[in-house]
Amino acid sequence: MVDRPLNILIAGVGGQGSLLAGDVLATAAVSHGYRPVVGQTFGAPRRGGSVLTHLRFSDIDLGPLIPYGKVDVLIGLELMESLRAAISHCGLKTRAVVSPIRVHTAATLSGEEKYPEEGAVLDSLASICGEVYDLDRLSELDKALASRSLNMYLVGFAAGLAEEQLPSKKVRKAISDIVSPPEPSLESFDNGLAALKTTRSYRSEI
Amino acid sequence: MIERGTSEVLMSGNEAFARGALEAGIGFCASYPGTPSTEITTTLMSLAKIHGVYVEWSTNEKVALEACAGASWGGIAAICPMKSLGLNVASDFLLNLNLSGSGPGGLVIIVCDDPRGHSSSNEQDSRFYSKASYLPQFEPSTCQQAKDVVPVALDISREYQIPVIVRSTTRLSHSRGIVKLEKVPKRKHSAAKDIPDDLYNVPSPHLRHRMLLDKLGDIAIEFSSSPLNSTTKTAGADTLIIATGVAHRYALEAASLFDSMSLEVANLVTSNPLPGTLLKEWLRGKKSVLFVEEVDPFVEEQVLTLCAKDDLSAIQFFGKHDGTVPSHGELNTDIVVDAVARSVGLDVELLGDTTPKTIEKAKALLVPRPPTFCTGCTHRNVYWAIRKIKQRLKDKLVVAGDIGCYSLGVFYEHAMDTMQSMGSGIGTACGLGQLHRFGFESKVIAVAGDSTFYHACIPALINAKHKGADVTFIVMDNATTAMTGFQPHPGSSIQEDGMVQMSLDRIVDAIEPDFFARGNAADIPDAIDLIWDAVQKDGLKALVFDSICRLEEQRLGVAYEDQAKVTVDIDNCWGEKCKICVAQFSCPALEWNEKTDHPVILEHECIRCGACIAVCPHDALKEE
C-alpha cells in the first residue's frame, strides 16, 4: 500500500517535450511499483498552446487530473505556463521548479499584451506554492536548451525533489531505456539533479 | 506502451481499445482520424500485419462505418473508431444500419467525445446517438476497462447482429494507466460465403424498429447482471453517487476525500439500455442520489424517468437538472467534491490553501495562449496573402472555413471568418456566393485542407459549380492530415502498398471551375497576386496551393542547416513604427528586441524558410 500518492504536474508549451518528460517519470514509477495514471492533452492545443501533463503515482487508478492544491511537484518548462498551472492546481504542499525560459504568444510579440516580468511571476508563484525554485540561467541550462533536452534538466531537478517517493536513480534508468539517443538527456538530467544542491528556494523581495 | 512485468503494461485508453480489439478477434478496422480517437486506429495499423487485420484510413467517417458494416455483413468482426463529430457524419448510415442489422461478423463503434472541446469545434455528448439508434452502449472508466469492454461489446453485437457503441472521452482516451493483458488468440479470419438476406428496412421500417426495441429489452436484462457495473457497496451509506466513464474516477476520489461512511459510489458502464433491475437494487434504501457524468444528463434523465414510473420519488436527486453539477464543460474531482458538499451537505477540508485575492492577483499576470501556426507553416503565408487581399478590398471579403490546422486562421487576425464542420467552408460559400443578387457586396473565399477536401468538400464544390456560386475556393494542399498526426489520405504522396495516389487537381478540374490554378504557398508575393487575380473574376475559381507541413517535413528527416540563414539588416529596419514582421506576421521565430528596436531571429526556432523576407516592406530581412 502506498502511503500517499505522488502528484507531479508538468506545465509547458506544445513542442517543449512535456509528453516525453511524462513518459520518463511514468516509466520510473512503474519500475518502482506504482500504478501510474498519466493525464495528457494533445492534438490541437499542442500547436503552440498550453500543455499540461498530470502524473499520479499511487497503488490504485486515480483520476487522470490532479485535484486543486494536491500537486506535490510542479515542473514548469515555461515561466508563464508555470504560473497558469499553479493557479489552477497548486497549493502550499507544492514544490515548484521553474524554468526561466519564456515562450512568447502572438499578442506579447506584437506588443498588444505584455509578457509578465519574471520577478512578478516568481512572487506570484511563491504566494501560491510552498516552495519555488527558479532555475538560474547557468551554462548547463543553456546547454540543455541547445541540445533540446531542457525537459530532462527539469526532470532531474524534480527527481531530486521527489527522491523520497521516487528514487532519482530509477528516473535516470528510465531515460536510458526510453529516450533515443539517451546521452544529451542523461547529461541534462544529471546537471538538473546537481543544480538542486546549489539552488535555494525563491524568497520574495516584497 | 511501457511494460510492467509480462502481462501488465502502461498504455493509453486508446491503445487499450486497440488491444481489446485484437484480443476480441477484430479482423477489420476503418476509420477517419480525429482527436481524441486517432490512436486507436494508428495502434491497430502498427500491429495489423502481425495479426492479419485489415486497417484503413477511410475518406470520412460515414464511409468508414459503411465499410465496417460491409465487413461485418461478410462475417468479419469490425471496429470503427471516430471522434464525436465523426459520428455526426456517419449518423445517417447508423440510423439505418441499426434497423437493417450488422450481420454475423460483429461491429463495434468507438466514439470519443471531447468535453470542453480541447481539440474540437464544438462540445457535444454523442451518447444521444445510442438513444436515437436504439443501440447498446458501454462507457469504460479506466484504461483496463477500455480494453475489457471491447470483447464484451463484440459478443453482444454478434449475438444480436446490431452495432454496439463504446463511448470514450478525452480524459480516458488520452490518459495512461496500467492494463493487465490477455493473450491475443491466433486467428485466421475467413469471410462468410454470403451476406445476410434483407439488408434493407423497406417496406416496413416500423416493424424493424419493433424488433430492435425487443432486442434492446433483452439486452437491458442482460446488462442488469453485467460484471462491468459495480458499486463500492459501502455498508450503511445513504447517499449514492452514480457515475459513468472517467467521471467515475473523479467520484471515487472525491468520495475518498470526505471522511464519511455515508457515500457509496457506483460505476455504470452499460449506459444504454438502462439496466433497470440493477438500478433499483442500487437505489434501495438510499436517501439521496448524485449523478456524475460528462456533458449531458444522459443516465440522470433515464433514472429519473425510471423512478417516476416506480415511485421512488422519496429519494432526493441531484445532478445537472438542478444545477448541482454543471451542464457544460469538463468535469474533474474538484467539481465532484463541490457537488457532494453542496448537495449532501458534507464538510470537506479545503483542497487549495490560497486566498481568492492571491489567485486574482496571479491571474492578472497571465496572457492567454491560443494555438498558433508552427514556425514556417505555409498556412500562415496563405492567410497573410488573404489578409492583404482583405485590406485591398477594404474588408469586403468573407472567408468561410472549416476543420483542420488551417482552422487556426480564426486566431490569425480573423483571417478566417467561419468554422463549423468538415467541408462547411465551401458549403456555406454556396449560400454566400449567391447573395450578390440581394445586394451582398463582399467577395467570398472558401478555404479547405486537402484531407478535408476528400472528406467532405466535393458535393459542395459540385453544387457551387452547378449553381454558379461566385466563390474563390482555396485548397491548402500539404498532402497529409497534419492536425491529427500525418495520416495519409488519397492524395498523399506516400501511399501504402496496394493503394493508389489520387490527383486532387484532376478531381477539381473535372468539376470544371471557371478558373483553376495551382500556386506555391511558400511564395507570398505570388500567392497574393494569384488570389487577387482570382477574386476579381466571376464564377467558381479554384486555387490549389502547394503547401508544406513543417512538422511532417521534420518527421521525414529534412534538415534546414544547409539553407541560407535569415538575418536582420538593421540599417534598413524602420523599428517600432513598422514592426510588421513581429506584430502582424507573427512567426514564432521572430522576436522584438525593445532595446535595439529591431526584430531578432531566434536561431533555435527558425527553419530558414525565408517567408518573412517578403513580408518586410523595407528589405530589412535578408538571406545571409
Short mmCIF file of N, CA and C in Angstrom, two decimals, chain A residues 42-189:
data_model
loop_
_atom_site.label_atom_id
_atom_site.label_comp_id
_atom_site.label_asym_id
_atom_site.label_seq_id
_atom_site.Cartn_x
_atom_site.Cartn_y
_atom_site.Cartn_z
N PHE A 42 -3.21 16.46 -25.89
CA PHE A 42 -2.51 16.66 -27.15
C PHE A 42 -3.51 16.80 -28.28
N GLY A 43 -3.02 17.04 -29.48
CA GLY A 43 -3.93 17.38 -30.57
C GLY A 43 -3.81 18.88 -30.82
N ALA A 44 -4.91 19.54 -31.06
CA ALA A 44 -4.89 20.95 -31.40
C ALA A 44 -4.13 21.82 -30.40
N PRO A 45 -4.29 21.60 -29.06
CA PRO A 45 -3.62 22.50 -28.14
C PRO A 45 -2.11 22.46 -28.26
N ARG A 46 -1.59 21.42 -28.87
CA ARG A 46 -0.13 21.30 -28.95
C ARG A 46 0.45 22.27 -29.95
N ARG A 47 -0.37 22.81 -30.87
CA ARG A 47 0.16 23.77 -31.83
C ARG A 47 0.44 25.09 -31.11
N GLY A 48 1.50 25.08 -30.28
CA GLY A 48 1.91 26.31 -29.62
C GLY A 48 1.04 26.72 -28.45
N GLY A 49 0.08 25.89 -28.06
CA GLY A 49 -0.79 26.24 -26.93
C GLY A 49 -0.22 25.71 -25.61
N SER A 50 -0.94 25.98 -24.51
CA SER A 50 -0.52 25.49 -23.20
C SER A 50 -0.73 23.98 -23.13
N VAL A 51 0.22 23.29 -22.53
CA VAL A 51 0.09 21.83 -22.39
C VAL A 51 0.35 21.45 -20.93
N LEU A 52 -0.55 20.66 -20.38
CA LEU A 52 -0.37 20.16 -19.02
C LEU A 52 -0.29 18.64 -19.05
N THR A 53 0.66 18.07 -18.31
CA THR A 53 0.72 16.62 -18.14
C THR A 53 0.58 16.32 -16.66
N HIS A 54 -0.45 15.54 -16.31
CA HIS A 54 -0.71 15.19 -14.92
C HIS A 54 -0.15 13.79 -14.65
N LEU A 55 0.71 13.66 -13.66
CA LEU A 55 1.25 12.35 -13.30
C LEU A 55 0.80 12.01 -11.89
N ARG A 56 0.16 10.86 -11.76
CA ARG A 56 -0.38 10.47 -10.46
C ARG A 56 0.12 9.08 -10.13
N PHE A 57 0.99 9.00 -9.13
CA PHE A 57 1.60 7.72 -8.79
C PHE A 57 1.00 7.22 -7.48
N SER A 58 0.30 6.09 -7.57
CA SER A 58 -0.41 5.54 -6.42
C SER A 58 -0.50 4.04 -6.61
N ASP A 59 -1.30 3.37 -5.77
CA ASP A 59 -1.48 1.93 -5.99
C ASP A 59 -2.87 1.63 -6.52
N ILE A 60 -3.66 2.69 -6.78
CA ILE A 60 -4.95 2.48 -7.45
C ILE A 60 -5.01 3.42 -8.66
N ASP A 61 -6.00 3.18 -9.55
CA ASP A 61 -6.17 4.06 -10.70
C ASP A 61 -6.87 5.35 -10.26
N LEU A 62 -6.11 6.37 -9.96
CA LEU A 62 -6.71 7.66 -9.60
C LEU A 62 -7.26 8.32 -10.87
N GLY A 63 -8.02 9.39 -10.68
CA GLY A 63 -8.49 10.15 -11.84
C GLY A 63 -7.30 10.76 -12.56
N PRO A 64 -7.43 11.00 -13.86
CA PRO A 64 -6.28 11.49 -14.62
C PRO A 64 -5.96 12.97 -14.41
N LEU A 65 -6.73 13.66 -13.58
CA LEU A 65 -6.45 15.08 -13.33
C LEU A 65 -6.17 15.27 -11.84
N ILE A 66 -5.10 15.99 -11.52
CA ILE A 66 -4.75 16.22 -10.11
C ILE A 66 -5.74 17.25 -9.53
N PRO A 67 -6.35 16.93 -8.39
CA PRO A 67 -7.27 17.91 -7.79
C PRO A 67 -6.53 19.18 -7.36
N TYR A 68 -7.32 20.22 -7.21
CA TYR A 68 -6.80 21.53 -6.83
C TYR A 68 -6.00 21.45 -5.53
N GLY A 69 -4.80 21.99 -5.56
CA GLY A 69 -3.98 22.06 -4.35
C GLY A 69 -3.22 20.79 -4.02
N LYS A 70 -3.39 19.74 -4.81
CA LYS A 70 -2.77 18.45 -4.47
C LYS A 70 -1.48 18.16 -5.23
N VAL A 71 -0.96 19.14 -5.95
CA VAL A 71 0.28 18.90 -6.69
C VAL A 71 1.46 18.88 -5.71
N ASP A 72 2.26 17.80 -5.73
CA ASP A 72 3.45 17.74 -4.90
C ASP A 72 4.61 18.46 -5.57
N VAL A 73 4.81 18.17 -6.85
CA VAL A 73 5.92 18.79 -7.58
C VAL A 73 5.39 19.37 -8.89
N LEU A 74 5.65 20.65 -9.10
CA LEU A 74 5.30 21.29 -10.37
C LEU A 74 6.57 21.46 -11.19
N ILE A 75 6.57 20.91 -12.40
CA ILE A 75 7.69 21.10 -13.31
C ILE A 75 7.27 22.14 -14.33
N GLY A 76 7.83 23.33 -14.24
CA GLY A 76 7.44 24.41 -15.13
C GLY A 76 8.46 24.60 -16.24
N LEU A 77 8.13 24.13 -17.42
CA LEU A 77 9.08 24.22 -18.54
C LEU A 77 9.11 25.64 -19.10
N GLU A 78 8.07 26.41 -18.82
CA GLU A 78 7.98 27.77 -19.35
C GLU A 78 7.46 28.66 -18.23
N LEU A 79 7.97 29.88 -18.16
CA LEU A 79 7.72 30.73 -17.00
C LEU A 79 6.23 31.01 -16.77
N MET A 80 5.56 31.59 -17.75
CA MET A 80 4.16 31.98 -17.53
C MET A 80 3.26 30.75 -17.39
N GLU A 81 3.59 29.68 -18.13
CA GLU A 81 2.78 28.46 -18.02
C GLU A 81 2.88 27.85 -16.61
N SER A 82 4.04 28.07 -15.95
CA SER A 82 4.19 27.59 -14.57
C SER A 82 3.16 28.26 -13.68
N LEU A 83 2.99 29.56 -13.88
CA LEU A 83 2.03 30.30 -13.06
C LEU A 83 0.60 29.87 -13.40
N ARG A 84 0.32 29.69 -14.70
CA ARG A 84 -1.03 29.28 -15.10
C ARG A 84 -1.39 27.95 -14.41
N ALA A 85 -0.42 27.03 -14.39
CA ALA A 85 -0.67 25.72 -13.78
C ALA A 85 -0.81 25.84 -12.26
N ALA A 86 0.00 26.73 -11.66
CA ALA A 86 -0.05 26.90 -10.21
C ALA A 86 -1.43 27.42 -9.80
N ILE A 87 -1.95 28.37 -10.57
CA ILE A 87 -3.25 28.95 -10.25
C ILE A 87 -4.34 27.87 -10.25
N SER A 88 -4.29 27.00 -11.25
CA SER A 88 -5.37 26.03 -11.37
C SER A 88 -5.19 24.79 -10.51
N HIS A 89 -3.96 24.47 -10.09
CA HIS A 89 -3.76 23.17 -9.44
C HIS A 89 -2.89 23.15 -8.18
N CYS A 90 -2.13 24.22 -7.88
CA CYS A 90 -1.12 24.10 -6.83
C CYS A 90 -1.54 24.73 -5.51
N GLY A 91 -0.78 24.41 -4.47
CA GLY A 91 -1.07 24.93 -3.13
C GLY A 91 0.17 24.88 -2.26
N LEU A 92 -0.02 25.01 -0.95
CA LEU A 92 1.12 25.12 -0.03
C LEU A 92 1.99 23.87 -0.02
N LYS A 93 1.42 22.71 -0.37
CA LYS A 93 2.24 21.49 -0.36
C LYS A 93 3.08 21.37 -1.63
N THR A 94 2.86 22.29 -2.59
CA THR A 94 3.55 22.18 -3.88
C THR A 94 4.96 22.73 -3.82
N ARG A 95 5.89 21.94 -4.35
CA ARG A 95 7.25 22.45 -4.57
C ARG A 95 7.41 22.60 -6.08
N ALA A 96 7.71 23.82 -6.50
CA ALA A 96 7.74 24.12 -7.93
C ALA A 96 9.16 24.37 -8.41
N VAL A 97 9.52 23.74 -9.52
CA VAL A 97 10.80 24.07 -10.16
C VAL A 97 10.46 24.73 -11.50
N VAL A 98 11.01 25.93 -11.68
CA VAL A 98 10.55 26.78 -12.77
C VAL A 98 11.70 27.20 -13.68
N SER A 99 11.48 26.96 -14.96
CA SER A 99 12.48 27.35 -15.96
C SER A 99 12.36 28.84 -16.25
N PRO A 100 13.49 29.51 -16.50
CA PRO A 100 13.41 30.94 -16.83
C PRO A 100 13.02 31.17 -18.29
N ILE A 101 12.82 30.07 -19.03
CA ILE A 101 12.56 30.22 -20.47
C ILE A 101 11.17 30.80 -20.69
N ARG A 102 11.11 31.81 -21.56
CA ARG A 102 9.82 32.40 -21.92
C ARG A 102 9.50 32.05 -23.36
N VAL A 103 8.30 31.62 -23.60
CA VAL A 103 7.82 31.45 -24.98
C VAL A 103 6.74 32.49 -25.17
N HIS A 104 6.97 33.40 -26.10
CA HIS A 104 6.02 34.48 -26.31
C HIS A 104 4.73 33.98 -26.95
N THR A 105 3.67 34.73 -26.78
CA THR A 105 2.43 34.46 -27.51
C THR A 105 2.39 35.48 -28.64
N ALA A 106 1.48 35.28 -29.59
CA ALA A 106 1.37 36.22 -30.71
C ALA A 106 1.10 37.63 -30.16
N ALA A 107 0.29 37.71 -29.10
CA ALA A 107 -0.08 39.02 -28.55
C ALA A 107 1.08 39.69 -27.81
N THR A 108 1.94 38.89 -27.16
CA THR A 108 3.07 39.52 -26.47
C THR A 108 4.16 39.90 -27.48
N LEU A 109 4.22 39.17 -28.59
CA LEU A 109 5.18 39.53 -29.64
C LEU A 109 4.79 40.85 -30.29
N SER A 110 3.49 41.01 -30.54
CA SER A 110 3.04 42.21 -31.24
C SER A 110 3.04 43.42 -30.33
N GLY A 111 3.13 43.19 -29.02
CA GLY A 111 3.10 44.30 -28.09
C GLY A 111 1.69 44.64 -27.62
N GLU A 112 0.72 43.90 -28.15
CA GLU A 112 -0.67 44.08 -27.75
C GLU A 112 -0.85 43.75 -26.26
N GLU A 113 -0.12 42.72 -25.81
CA GLU A 113 -0.11 42.34 -24.40
C GLU A 113 1.34 42.30 -23.94
N LYS A 114 1.52 42.40 -22.63
CA LYS A 114 2.87 42.39 -22.12
C LYS A 114 3.15 41.05 -21.45
N TYR A 115 4.25 40.42 -21.83
CA TYR A 115 4.65 39.20 -21.13
C TYR A 115 5.03 39.61 -19.70
N PRO A 116 4.50 38.93 -18.68
CA PRO A 116 4.75 39.38 -17.29
C PRO A 116 6.24 39.37 -16.91
N GLU A 117 6.63 40.28 -16.04
CA GLU A 117 8.01 40.34 -15.54
C GLU A 117 8.32 39.06 -14.75
N GLU A 118 9.57 38.61 -14.89
CA GLU A 118 9.96 37.37 -14.22
C GLU A 118 9.76 37.48 -12.70
N GLY A 119 10.16 38.61 -12.14
CA GLY A 119 10.03 38.79 -10.69
C GLY A 119 8.59 38.70 -10.23
N ALA A 120 7.69 39.30 -11.00
CA ALA A 120 6.27 39.29 -10.63
C ALA A 120 5.71 37.87 -10.70
N VAL A 121 6.14 37.11 -11.71
CA VAL A 121 5.68 35.73 -11.84
C VAL A 121 6.17 34.90 -10.66
N LEU A 122 7.45 35.08 -10.32
CA LEU A 122 8.02 34.29 -9.23
C LEU A 122 7.38 34.67 -7.89
N ASP A 123 7.14 35.97 -7.68
CA ASP A 123 6.45 36.39 -6.44
C ASP A 123 5.08 35.74 -6.35
N SER A 124 4.40 35.76 -7.48
CA SER A 124 3.06 35.21 -7.51
C SER A 124 3.08 33.70 -7.26
N LEU A 125 4.06 33.03 -7.90
CA LEU A 125 4.21 31.58 -7.69
C LEU A 125 4.48 31.30 -6.21
N ALA A 126 5.34 32.13 -5.62
CA ALA A 126 5.71 31.92 -4.21
C ALA A 126 4.51 32.17 -3.29
N SER A 127 3.56 32.99 -3.74
CA SER A 127 2.38 33.24 -2.91
C SER A 127 1.39 32.08 -2.97
N ILE A 128 1.56 31.22 -3.97
CA ILE A 128 0.65 30.07 -4.12
C ILE A 128 1.30 28.78 -3.64
N CYS A 129 2.55 28.55 -4.07
CA CYS A 129 3.22 27.28 -3.80
C CYS A 129 4.03 27.35 -2.50
N GLY A 130 4.22 26.21 -1.88
CA GLY A 130 5.03 26.13 -0.67
C GLY A 130 6.47 26.53 -0.91
N GLU A 131 7.06 25.97 -1.95
CA GLU A 131 8.45 26.28 -2.28
C GLU A 131 8.56 26.50 -3.78
N VAL A 132 9.36 27.49 -4.16
CA VAL A 132 9.59 27.74 -5.59
C VAL A 132 11.10 27.77 -5.85
N TYR A 133 11.53 27.00 -6.81
CA TYR A 133 12.94 27.03 -7.23
C TYR A 133 13.01 27.61 -8.63
N ASP A 134 13.55 28.82 -8.74
CA ASP A 134 13.71 29.40 -10.07
C ASP A 134 15.11 29.06 -10.55
N LEU A 135 15.18 28.41 -11.68
CA LEU A 135 16.48 27.94 -12.16
C LEU A 135 17.31 29.10 -12.70
N ASP A 136 18.56 29.14 -12.27
CA ASP A 136 19.47 30.16 -12.78
C ASP A 136 19.85 29.82 -14.21
N ARG A 137 20.12 30.86 -14.97
CA ARG A 137 20.50 30.62 -16.35
C ARG A 137 21.96 30.19 -16.39
N LEU A 138 22.25 29.03 -15.78
CA LEU A 138 23.61 28.50 -15.77
C LEU A 138 23.96 28.00 -17.17
N SER A 139 25.27 27.82 -17.40
CA SER A 139 25.68 27.33 -18.72
C SER A 139 25.11 25.94 -18.98
N GLU A 140 24.94 25.16 -17.88
CA GLU A 140 24.38 23.80 -18.06
C GLU A 140 22.94 23.87 -18.59
N LEU A 141 22.21 24.86 -18.12
CA LEU A 141 20.82 25.00 -18.57
C LEU A 141 20.80 25.40 -20.04
N ASP A 142 21.69 26.32 -20.40
CA ASP A 142 21.76 26.72 -21.80
C ASP A 142 22.15 25.56 -22.69
N LYS A 143 23.03 24.72 -22.15
CA LYS A 143 23.46 23.55 -22.91
C LYS A 143 22.27 22.60 -23.13
N ALA A 144 21.46 22.44 -22.08
CA ALA A 144 20.28 21.60 -22.20
C ALA A 144 19.32 22.17 -23.25
N LEU A 145 19.20 23.49 -23.24
CA LEU A 145 18.33 24.15 -24.20
C LEU A 145 18.83 23.90 -25.62
N ALA A 146 20.14 24.01 -25.79
CA ALA A 146 20.74 23.83 -27.11
C ALA A 146 20.56 22.40 -27.62
N SER A 147 20.65 21.44 -26.69
CA SER A 147 20.52 20.04 -27.12
C SER A 147 19.06 19.58 -27.04
N ARG A 148 18.15 20.52 -26.93
CA ARG A 148 16.70 20.26 -26.87
C ARG A 148 16.35 19.27 -25.76
N SER A 149 17.01 19.39 -24.62
CA SER A 149 16.69 18.49 -23.51
C SER A 149 16.48 19.29 -22.22
N LEU A 150 15.95 20.50 -22.36
CA LEU A 150 15.61 21.30 -21.18
C LEU A 150 14.62 20.52 -20.30
N ASN A 151 13.73 19.76 -20.96
CA ASN A 151 12.76 18.97 -20.19
C ASN A 151 13.46 18.04 -19.22
N MET A 152 14.57 17.41 -19.66
CA MET A 152 15.25 16.44 -18.80
C MET A 152 16.05 17.13 -17.69
N TYR A 153 16.49 18.37 -17.97
CA TYR A 153 17.16 19.16 -16.92
C TYR A 153 16.17 19.37 -15.77
N LEU A 154 14.96 19.76 -16.12
CA LEU A 154 13.94 19.98 -15.08
C LEU A 154 13.49 18.68 -14.43
N VAL A 155 13.43 17.61 -15.24
CA VAL A 155 13.08 16.31 -14.67
C VAL A 155 14.14 15.90 -13.64
N GLY A 156 15.41 16.19 -13.94
CA GLY A 156 16.49 15.88 -13.00
C GLY A 156 16.30 16.62 -11.68
N PHE A 157 16.02 17.92 -11.79
CA PHE A 157 15.82 18.73 -10.60
C PHE A 157 14.61 18.20 -9.80
N ALA A 158 13.52 17.91 -10.52
CA ALA A 158 12.29 17.45 -9.87
C ALA A 158 12.50 16.07 -9.24
N ALA A 159 13.31 15.23 -9.91
CA ALA A 159 13.57 13.89 -9.37
C ALA A 159 14.26 14.03 -8.02
N GLY A 160 15.13 15.03 -7.89
CA GLY A 160 15.78 15.29 -6.61
C GLY A 160 14.76 15.68 -5.55
N LEU A 161 13.80 16.53 -5.95
CA LEU A 161 12.76 16.97 -5.00
C LEU A 161 11.88 15.81 -4.54
N ALA A 162 11.65 14.86 -5.45
CA ALA A 162 10.73 13.75 -5.14
C ALA A 162 11.48 12.49 -4.72
N GLU A 163 12.77 12.62 -4.45
CA GLU A 163 13.66 11.47 -4.16
C GLU A 163 13.03 10.45 -3.21
N GLU A 164 12.41 10.93 -2.13
CA GLU A 164 11.87 10.02 -1.11
C GLU A 164 10.81 9.09 -1.67
N GLN A 165 9.98 9.62 -2.57
CA GLN A 165 8.88 8.81 -3.10
C GLN A 165 9.23 8.11 -4.40
N LEU A 166 10.22 8.67 -5.11
CA LEU A 166 10.61 8.08 -6.40
C LEU A 166 12.12 8.30 -6.57
N PRO A 167 12.91 7.26 -6.33
CA PRO A 167 14.37 7.42 -6.38
C PRO A 167 14.85 7.95 -7.73
N SER A 168 15.73 8.97 -7.69
CA SER A 168 16.19 9.58 -8.94
C SER A 168 16.96 8.59 -9.81
N LYS A 169 17.57 7.57 -9.17
CA LYS A 169 18.29 6.54 -9.93
C LYS A 169 17.35 5.85 -10.93
N LYS A 170 16.11 5.64 -10.46
CA LYS A 170 15.14 4.95 -11.33
C LYS A 170 14.68 5.85 -12.47
N VAL A 171 14.64 7.15 -12.19
CA VAL A 171 14.26 8.08 -13.26
C VAL A 171 15.36 8.10 -14.32
N ARG A 172 16.60 8.12 -13.83
CA ARG A 172 17.75 8.12 -14.74
C ARG A 172 17.74 6.87 -15.63
N LYS A 173 17.44 5.75 -14.98
CA LYS A 173 17.38 4.48 -15.71
C LYS A 173 16.29 4.54 -16.80
N ALA A 174 15.17 5.17 -16.45
CA ALA A 174 14.06 5.27 -17.40
C ALA A 174 14.49 6.06 -18.64
N ILE A 175 15.31 7.10 -18.43
CA ILE A 175 15.80 7.87 -19.58
C ILE A 175 16.64 6.98 -20.49
N SER A 176 17.57 6.20 -19.87
CA SER A 176 18.40 5.32 -20.71
C SER A 176 17.53 4.33 -21.47
N ASP A 177 16.42 3.93 -20.86
CA ASP A 177 15.58 2.91 -21.50
C ASP A 177 14.71 3.46 -22.63
N ILE A 178 14.19 4.67 -22.48
CA ILE A 178 13.19 5.08 -23.48
C ILE A 178 13.56 6.30 -24.33
N VAL A 179 14.63 7.04 -23.96
CA VAL A 179 14.95 8.21 -24.78
C VAL A 179 16.07 7.83 -25.76
N SER A 180 15.88 8.23 -26.99
CA SER A 180 16.88 7.87 -28.00
C SER A 180 17.28 9.11 -28.80
N PRO A 181 18.56 9.48 -28.87
CA PRO A 181 19.65 8.88 -28.13
C PRO A 181 19.65 9.40 -26.69
N PRO A 182 20.06 8.57 -25.72
CA PRO A 182 19.92 8.98 -24.32
C PRO A 182 20.95 10.01 -23.84
N GLU A 183 22.12 10.08 -24.52
CA GLU A 183 23.25 10.84 -23.95
C GLU A 183 22.94 12.29 -23.57
N PRO A 184 22.46 13.12 -24.53
CA PRO A 184 22.24 14.52 -24.13
C PRO A 184 21.20 14.63 -23.01
N SER A 185 20.21 13.74 -23.03
CA SER A 185 19.17 13.79 -22.00
C SER A 185 19.73 13.41 -20.63
N LEU A 186 20.60 12.39 -20.62
CA LEU A 186 21.18 11.96 -19.35
C LEU A 186 22.06 13.06 -18.77
N GLU A 187 22.81 13.74 -19.65
CA GLU A 187 23.69 14.81 -19.18
C GLU A 187 22.84 15.94 -18.58
N SER A 188 21.76 16.29 -19.28
CA SER A 188 20.88 17.34 -18.77
C SER A 188 20.23 16.92 -17.46
N PHE A 189 19.83 15.67 -17.39
CA PHE A 189 19.23 15.14 -16.15
C PHE A 189 20.22 15.27 -14.99
#
